[in-house]
Tab-separated table of C-alpha atoms in Angstrom:
chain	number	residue	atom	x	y	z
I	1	UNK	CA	163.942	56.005	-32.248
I	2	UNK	CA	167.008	57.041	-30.723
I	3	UNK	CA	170.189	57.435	-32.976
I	4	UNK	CA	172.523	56.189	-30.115
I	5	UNK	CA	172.669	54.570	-26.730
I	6	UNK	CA	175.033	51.661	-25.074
I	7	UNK	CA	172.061	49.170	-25.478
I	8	UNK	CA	168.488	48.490	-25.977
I	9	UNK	CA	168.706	46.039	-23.503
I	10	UNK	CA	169.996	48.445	-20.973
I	11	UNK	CA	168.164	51.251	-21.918
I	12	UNK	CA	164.316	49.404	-21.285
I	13	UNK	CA	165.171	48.286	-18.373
I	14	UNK	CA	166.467	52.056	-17.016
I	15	UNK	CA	162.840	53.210	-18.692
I	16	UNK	CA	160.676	50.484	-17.746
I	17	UNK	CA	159.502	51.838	-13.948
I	18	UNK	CA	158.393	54.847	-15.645
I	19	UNK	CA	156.527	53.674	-18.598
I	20	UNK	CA	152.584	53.258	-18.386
I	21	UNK	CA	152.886	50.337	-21.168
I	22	UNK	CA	154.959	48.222	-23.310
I	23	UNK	CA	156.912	50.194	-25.207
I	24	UNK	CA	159.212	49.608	-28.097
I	25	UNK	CA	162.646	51.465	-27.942
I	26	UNK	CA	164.771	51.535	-31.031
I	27	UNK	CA	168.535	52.978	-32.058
I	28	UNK	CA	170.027	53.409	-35.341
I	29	UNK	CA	173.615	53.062	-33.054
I	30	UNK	CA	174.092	50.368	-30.488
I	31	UNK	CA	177.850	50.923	-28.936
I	32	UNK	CA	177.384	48.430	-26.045
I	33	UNK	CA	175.138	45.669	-27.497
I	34	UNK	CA	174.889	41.964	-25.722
I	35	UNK	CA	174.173	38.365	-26.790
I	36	UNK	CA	173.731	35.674	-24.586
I	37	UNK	CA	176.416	35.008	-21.682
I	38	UNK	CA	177.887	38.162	-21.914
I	39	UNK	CA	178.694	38.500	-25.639
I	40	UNK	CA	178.642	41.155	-27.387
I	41	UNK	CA	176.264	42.042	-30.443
I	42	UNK	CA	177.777	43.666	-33.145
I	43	UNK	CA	175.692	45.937	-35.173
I	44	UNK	CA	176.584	47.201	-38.857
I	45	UNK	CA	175.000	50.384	-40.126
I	46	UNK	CA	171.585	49.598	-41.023
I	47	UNK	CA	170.675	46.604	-39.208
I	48	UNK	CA	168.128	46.114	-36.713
I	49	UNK	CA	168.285	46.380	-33.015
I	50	UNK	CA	165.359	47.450	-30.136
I	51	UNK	CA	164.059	46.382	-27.031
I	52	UNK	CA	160.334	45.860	-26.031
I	53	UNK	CA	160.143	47.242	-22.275
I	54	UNK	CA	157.319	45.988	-20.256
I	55	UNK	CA	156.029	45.179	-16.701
I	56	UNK	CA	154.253	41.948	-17.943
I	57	UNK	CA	152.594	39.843	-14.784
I	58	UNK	CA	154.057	36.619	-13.826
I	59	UNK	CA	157.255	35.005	-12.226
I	60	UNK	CA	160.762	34.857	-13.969
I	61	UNK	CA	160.108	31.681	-15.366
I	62	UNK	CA	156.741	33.135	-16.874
I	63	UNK	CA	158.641	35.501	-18.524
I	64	UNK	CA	161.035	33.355	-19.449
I	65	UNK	CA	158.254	32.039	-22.235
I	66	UNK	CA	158.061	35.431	-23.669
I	67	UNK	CA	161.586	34.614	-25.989
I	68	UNK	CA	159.106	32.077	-28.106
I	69	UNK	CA	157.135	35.114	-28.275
I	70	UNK	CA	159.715	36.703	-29.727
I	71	UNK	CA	161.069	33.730	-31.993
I	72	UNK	CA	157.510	33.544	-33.416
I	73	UNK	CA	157.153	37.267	-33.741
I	74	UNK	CA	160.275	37.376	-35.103
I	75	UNK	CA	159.741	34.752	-37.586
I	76	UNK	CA	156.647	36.251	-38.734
I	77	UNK	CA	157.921	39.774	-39.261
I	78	UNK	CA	160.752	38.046	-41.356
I	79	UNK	CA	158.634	35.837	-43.773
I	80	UNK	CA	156.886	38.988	-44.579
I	81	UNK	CA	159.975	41.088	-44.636
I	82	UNK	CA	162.393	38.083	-46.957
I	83	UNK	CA	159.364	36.783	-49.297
I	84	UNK	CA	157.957	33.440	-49.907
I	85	UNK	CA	161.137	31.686	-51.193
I	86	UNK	CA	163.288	32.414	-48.007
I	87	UNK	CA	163.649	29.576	-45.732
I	88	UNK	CA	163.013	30.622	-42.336
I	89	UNK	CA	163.691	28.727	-39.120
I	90	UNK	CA	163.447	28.742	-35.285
I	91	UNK	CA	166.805	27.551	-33.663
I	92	UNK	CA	166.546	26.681	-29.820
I	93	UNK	CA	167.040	28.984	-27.847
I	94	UNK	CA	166.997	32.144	-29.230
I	95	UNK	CA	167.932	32.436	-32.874
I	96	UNK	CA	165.975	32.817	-36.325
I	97	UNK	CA	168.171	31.595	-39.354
I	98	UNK	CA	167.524	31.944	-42.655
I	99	UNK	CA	168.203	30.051	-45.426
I	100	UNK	CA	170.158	28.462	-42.552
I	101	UNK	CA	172.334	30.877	-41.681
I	102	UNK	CA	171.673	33.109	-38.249
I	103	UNK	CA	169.629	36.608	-38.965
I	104	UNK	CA	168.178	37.261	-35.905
I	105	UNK	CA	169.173	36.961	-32.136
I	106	UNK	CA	166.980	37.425	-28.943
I	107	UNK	CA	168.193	38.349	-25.233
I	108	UNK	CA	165.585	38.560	-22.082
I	109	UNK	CA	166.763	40.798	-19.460
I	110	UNK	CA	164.983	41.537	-16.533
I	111	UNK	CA	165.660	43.627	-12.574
I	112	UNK	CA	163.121	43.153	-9.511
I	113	UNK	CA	161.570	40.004	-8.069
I	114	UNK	CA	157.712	40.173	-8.664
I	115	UNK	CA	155.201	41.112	-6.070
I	116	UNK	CA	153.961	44.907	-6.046
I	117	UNK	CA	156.372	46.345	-8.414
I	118	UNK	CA	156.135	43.428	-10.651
I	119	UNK	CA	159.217	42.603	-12.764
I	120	UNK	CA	161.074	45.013	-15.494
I	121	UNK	CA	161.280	42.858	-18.660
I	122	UNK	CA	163.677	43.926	-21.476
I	123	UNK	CA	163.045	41.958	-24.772
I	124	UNK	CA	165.918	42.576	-26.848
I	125	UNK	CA	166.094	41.667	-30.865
I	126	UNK	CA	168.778	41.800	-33.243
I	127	UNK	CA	168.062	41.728	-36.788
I	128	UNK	CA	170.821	41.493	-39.599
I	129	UNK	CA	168.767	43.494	-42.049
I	130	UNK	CA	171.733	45.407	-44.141
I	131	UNK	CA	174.929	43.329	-43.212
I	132	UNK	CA	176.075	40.067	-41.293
I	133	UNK	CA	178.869	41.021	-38.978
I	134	UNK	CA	182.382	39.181	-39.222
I	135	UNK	CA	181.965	35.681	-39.404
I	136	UNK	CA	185.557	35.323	-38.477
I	137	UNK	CA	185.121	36.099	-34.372
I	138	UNK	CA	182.719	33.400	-34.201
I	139	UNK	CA	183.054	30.201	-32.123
I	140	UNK	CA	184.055	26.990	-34.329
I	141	UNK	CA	180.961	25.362	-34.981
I	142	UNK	CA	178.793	28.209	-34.555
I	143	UNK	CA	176.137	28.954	-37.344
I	144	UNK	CA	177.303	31.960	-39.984
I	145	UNK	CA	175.823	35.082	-40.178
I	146	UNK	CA	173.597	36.385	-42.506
I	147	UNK	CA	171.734	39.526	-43.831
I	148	UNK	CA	168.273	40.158	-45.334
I	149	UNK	CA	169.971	42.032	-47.920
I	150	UNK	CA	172.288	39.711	-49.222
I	151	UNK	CA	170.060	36.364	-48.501
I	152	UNK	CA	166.885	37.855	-50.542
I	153	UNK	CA	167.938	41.682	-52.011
I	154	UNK	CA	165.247	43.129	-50.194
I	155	UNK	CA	165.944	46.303	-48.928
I	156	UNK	CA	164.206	46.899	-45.237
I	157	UNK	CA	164.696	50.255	-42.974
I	158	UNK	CA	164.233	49.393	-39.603
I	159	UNK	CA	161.726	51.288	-38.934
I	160	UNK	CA	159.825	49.186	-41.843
I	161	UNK	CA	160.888	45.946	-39.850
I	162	UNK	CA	159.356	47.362	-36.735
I	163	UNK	CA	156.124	48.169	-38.346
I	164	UNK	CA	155.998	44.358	-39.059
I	165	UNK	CA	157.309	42.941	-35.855
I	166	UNK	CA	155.442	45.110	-33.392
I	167	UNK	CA	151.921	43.780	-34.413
I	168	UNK	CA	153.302	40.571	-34.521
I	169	UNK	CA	154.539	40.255	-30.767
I	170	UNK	CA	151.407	42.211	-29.797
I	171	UNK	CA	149.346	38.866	-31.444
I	172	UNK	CA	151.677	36.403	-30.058
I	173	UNK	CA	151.633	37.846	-26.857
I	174	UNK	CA	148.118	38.012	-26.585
I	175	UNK	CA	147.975	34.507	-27.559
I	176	UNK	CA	150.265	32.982	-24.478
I	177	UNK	CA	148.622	35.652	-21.934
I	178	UNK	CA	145.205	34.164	-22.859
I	179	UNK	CA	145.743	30.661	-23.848
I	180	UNK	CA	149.154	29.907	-22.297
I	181	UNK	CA	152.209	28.175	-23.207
I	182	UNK	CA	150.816	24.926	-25.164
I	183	UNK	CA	149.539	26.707	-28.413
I	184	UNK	CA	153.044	28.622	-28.821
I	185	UNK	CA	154.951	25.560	-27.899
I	186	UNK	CA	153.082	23.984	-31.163
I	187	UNK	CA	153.642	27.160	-33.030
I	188	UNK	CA	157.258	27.348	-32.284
I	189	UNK	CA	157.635	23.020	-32.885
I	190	UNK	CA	156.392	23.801	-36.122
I	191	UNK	CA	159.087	25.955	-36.921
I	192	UNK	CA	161.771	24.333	-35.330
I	193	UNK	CA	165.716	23.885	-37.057
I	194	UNK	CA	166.561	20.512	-36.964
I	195	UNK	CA	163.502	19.030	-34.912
I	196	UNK	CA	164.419	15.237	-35.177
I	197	UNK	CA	167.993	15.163	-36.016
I	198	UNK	CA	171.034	15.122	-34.191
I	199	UNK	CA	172.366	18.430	-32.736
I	200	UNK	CA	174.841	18.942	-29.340
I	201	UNK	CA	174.284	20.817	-26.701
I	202	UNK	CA	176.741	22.027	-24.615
I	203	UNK	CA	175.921	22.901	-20.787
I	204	UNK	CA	179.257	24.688	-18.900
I	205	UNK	CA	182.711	22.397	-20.112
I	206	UNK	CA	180.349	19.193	-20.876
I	207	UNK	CA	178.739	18.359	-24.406
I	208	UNK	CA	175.501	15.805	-25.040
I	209	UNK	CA	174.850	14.728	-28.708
I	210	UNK	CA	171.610	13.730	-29.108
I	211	UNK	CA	168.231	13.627	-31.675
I	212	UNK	CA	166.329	16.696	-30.944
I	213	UNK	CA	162.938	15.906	-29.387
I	214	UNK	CA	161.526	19.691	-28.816
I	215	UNK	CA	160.739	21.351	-25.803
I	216	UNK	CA	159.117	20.923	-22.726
I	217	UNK	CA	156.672	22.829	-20.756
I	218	UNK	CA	158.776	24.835	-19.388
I	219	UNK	CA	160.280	25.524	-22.853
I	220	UNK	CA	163.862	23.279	-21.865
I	221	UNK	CA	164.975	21.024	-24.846
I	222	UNK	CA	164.131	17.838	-24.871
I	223	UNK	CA	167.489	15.343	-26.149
I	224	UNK	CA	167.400	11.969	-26.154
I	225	UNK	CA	170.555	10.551	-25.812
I	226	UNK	CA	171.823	6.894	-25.331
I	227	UNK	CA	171.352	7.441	-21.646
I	228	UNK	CA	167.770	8.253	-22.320
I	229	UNK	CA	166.054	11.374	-22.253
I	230	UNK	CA	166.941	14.703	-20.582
I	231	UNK	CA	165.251	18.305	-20.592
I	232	UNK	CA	168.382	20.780	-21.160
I	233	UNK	CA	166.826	24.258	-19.430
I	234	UNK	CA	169.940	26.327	-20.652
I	235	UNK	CA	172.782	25.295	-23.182
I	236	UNK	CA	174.730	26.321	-26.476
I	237	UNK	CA	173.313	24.441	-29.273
I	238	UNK	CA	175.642	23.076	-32.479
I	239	UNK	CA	174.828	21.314	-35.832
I	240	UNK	CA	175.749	18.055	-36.956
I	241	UNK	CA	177.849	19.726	-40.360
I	242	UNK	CA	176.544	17.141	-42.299
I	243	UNK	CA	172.752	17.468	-41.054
């Protein structure tokens, strides 16, 4: 536990040629945190926010998979944390909402290109735990923030959320490195937000509306659209508000 540094993120990857396994580094202070493309990841006083640094084998998009490692881990650690009543959900690429508003956020990082020194991989997860940041800098359309505490009125330290999400990746983990992608691809399907329905992605200054299919092998969404149907590697995902 470390009680400040910029980022997670930032911080596994500076550790990760000098660790002799995967190791879990945690702050109670994030100044510099990141979301996808460059956003920032605001962190109120008692949420959640580490970074799993490892050397895992494989090429970038191996370790691409390892954010559905994550999502399920993640998922896992929060059914347990939230209770049996708490609606949990998986929401392409990298979120976890509950009770369908956004708890949890995942970023991959990584630095070298394989071979000898194999690649740095930073697994960074965000968990509103105590708070939900200001819902008034988000996007229009994006999905609202939410806490654990004010979803369920469960109470969870972080260090109590690591204790649950640690095992869980470790399981999950083991699970793709021995079986591959297909049995997590299933796992994560059957937790999917909005699997069937109509969502839009949006990929640079274009937008696709479309019913949700799932993923690929590759993990890429599947939309079918009325030009038929396209895998989507990368792209900002919005609700239909009436969905």
């Amino acid at each position: 536990m470390l009680p400040r540094v910029d980022s997670t993120n930032a911080e596994a990857l500076r550790q990760a040629a000098t660790l002799g396994a995967p190791t879990w580094i945690m702050t109670r202070d994030q100044t510099a945190g990141r979301a996808r493309r460059g956003r920032g990841w605001v962190m109120p006083a008692g949420n959640f926010a580490a970074s799993l640094a490892a050397r895992p084998p494989g090429t970038p998009a191996d370790l691409s998979l390892y954010s559905f490692v994550a999502a399920l881990a993640l998922h896992e650690a929060l059914a347990a944390a939230c209770g049996p009543t708490a609606r949990l959900a998986i929401k392409w690429p990298n979120d976890v909402l509950l009770n369908g508003g956004k708890v949890a956020g995942i970023l991959l990082e990584s630095t070298g290109q394989g071979g000898r020194g194999g690649i740095a991989l930073a697994v960074g997860i965000g968990v509103n735990l105590a708070a939900a940041p200001d819902a008034a800098a988000l996007e229009p359309r994006a999905v609202a923030p939410v806490s654990v505490l004010g979803e369920t009125g469960h109470k969870v330290s972080p260090e109590e959320f690591l204790d649950l999400l640690a095992p869980a990746f470790a399981r999950w983990q083991q699970q793709l490195e021995t079986l591959g992608f297909a049995p997590i691809r299933s796992a994560w399907l059957a937790r999917a937000a909005r699997l069937g329905q109509t969502i839009t992605a949006r990929i640079g200054a274009t937008t696709r509306s479309g019913r949700f299919e799932g993923i690929d092998d590759s993990g890429a969404l599947i939309l079918v659209t009325a030009a038929g149907r396209e895998a989507i590697p990368a792209a900002e995902i919005f609700f239909e508000e009436d969905a």
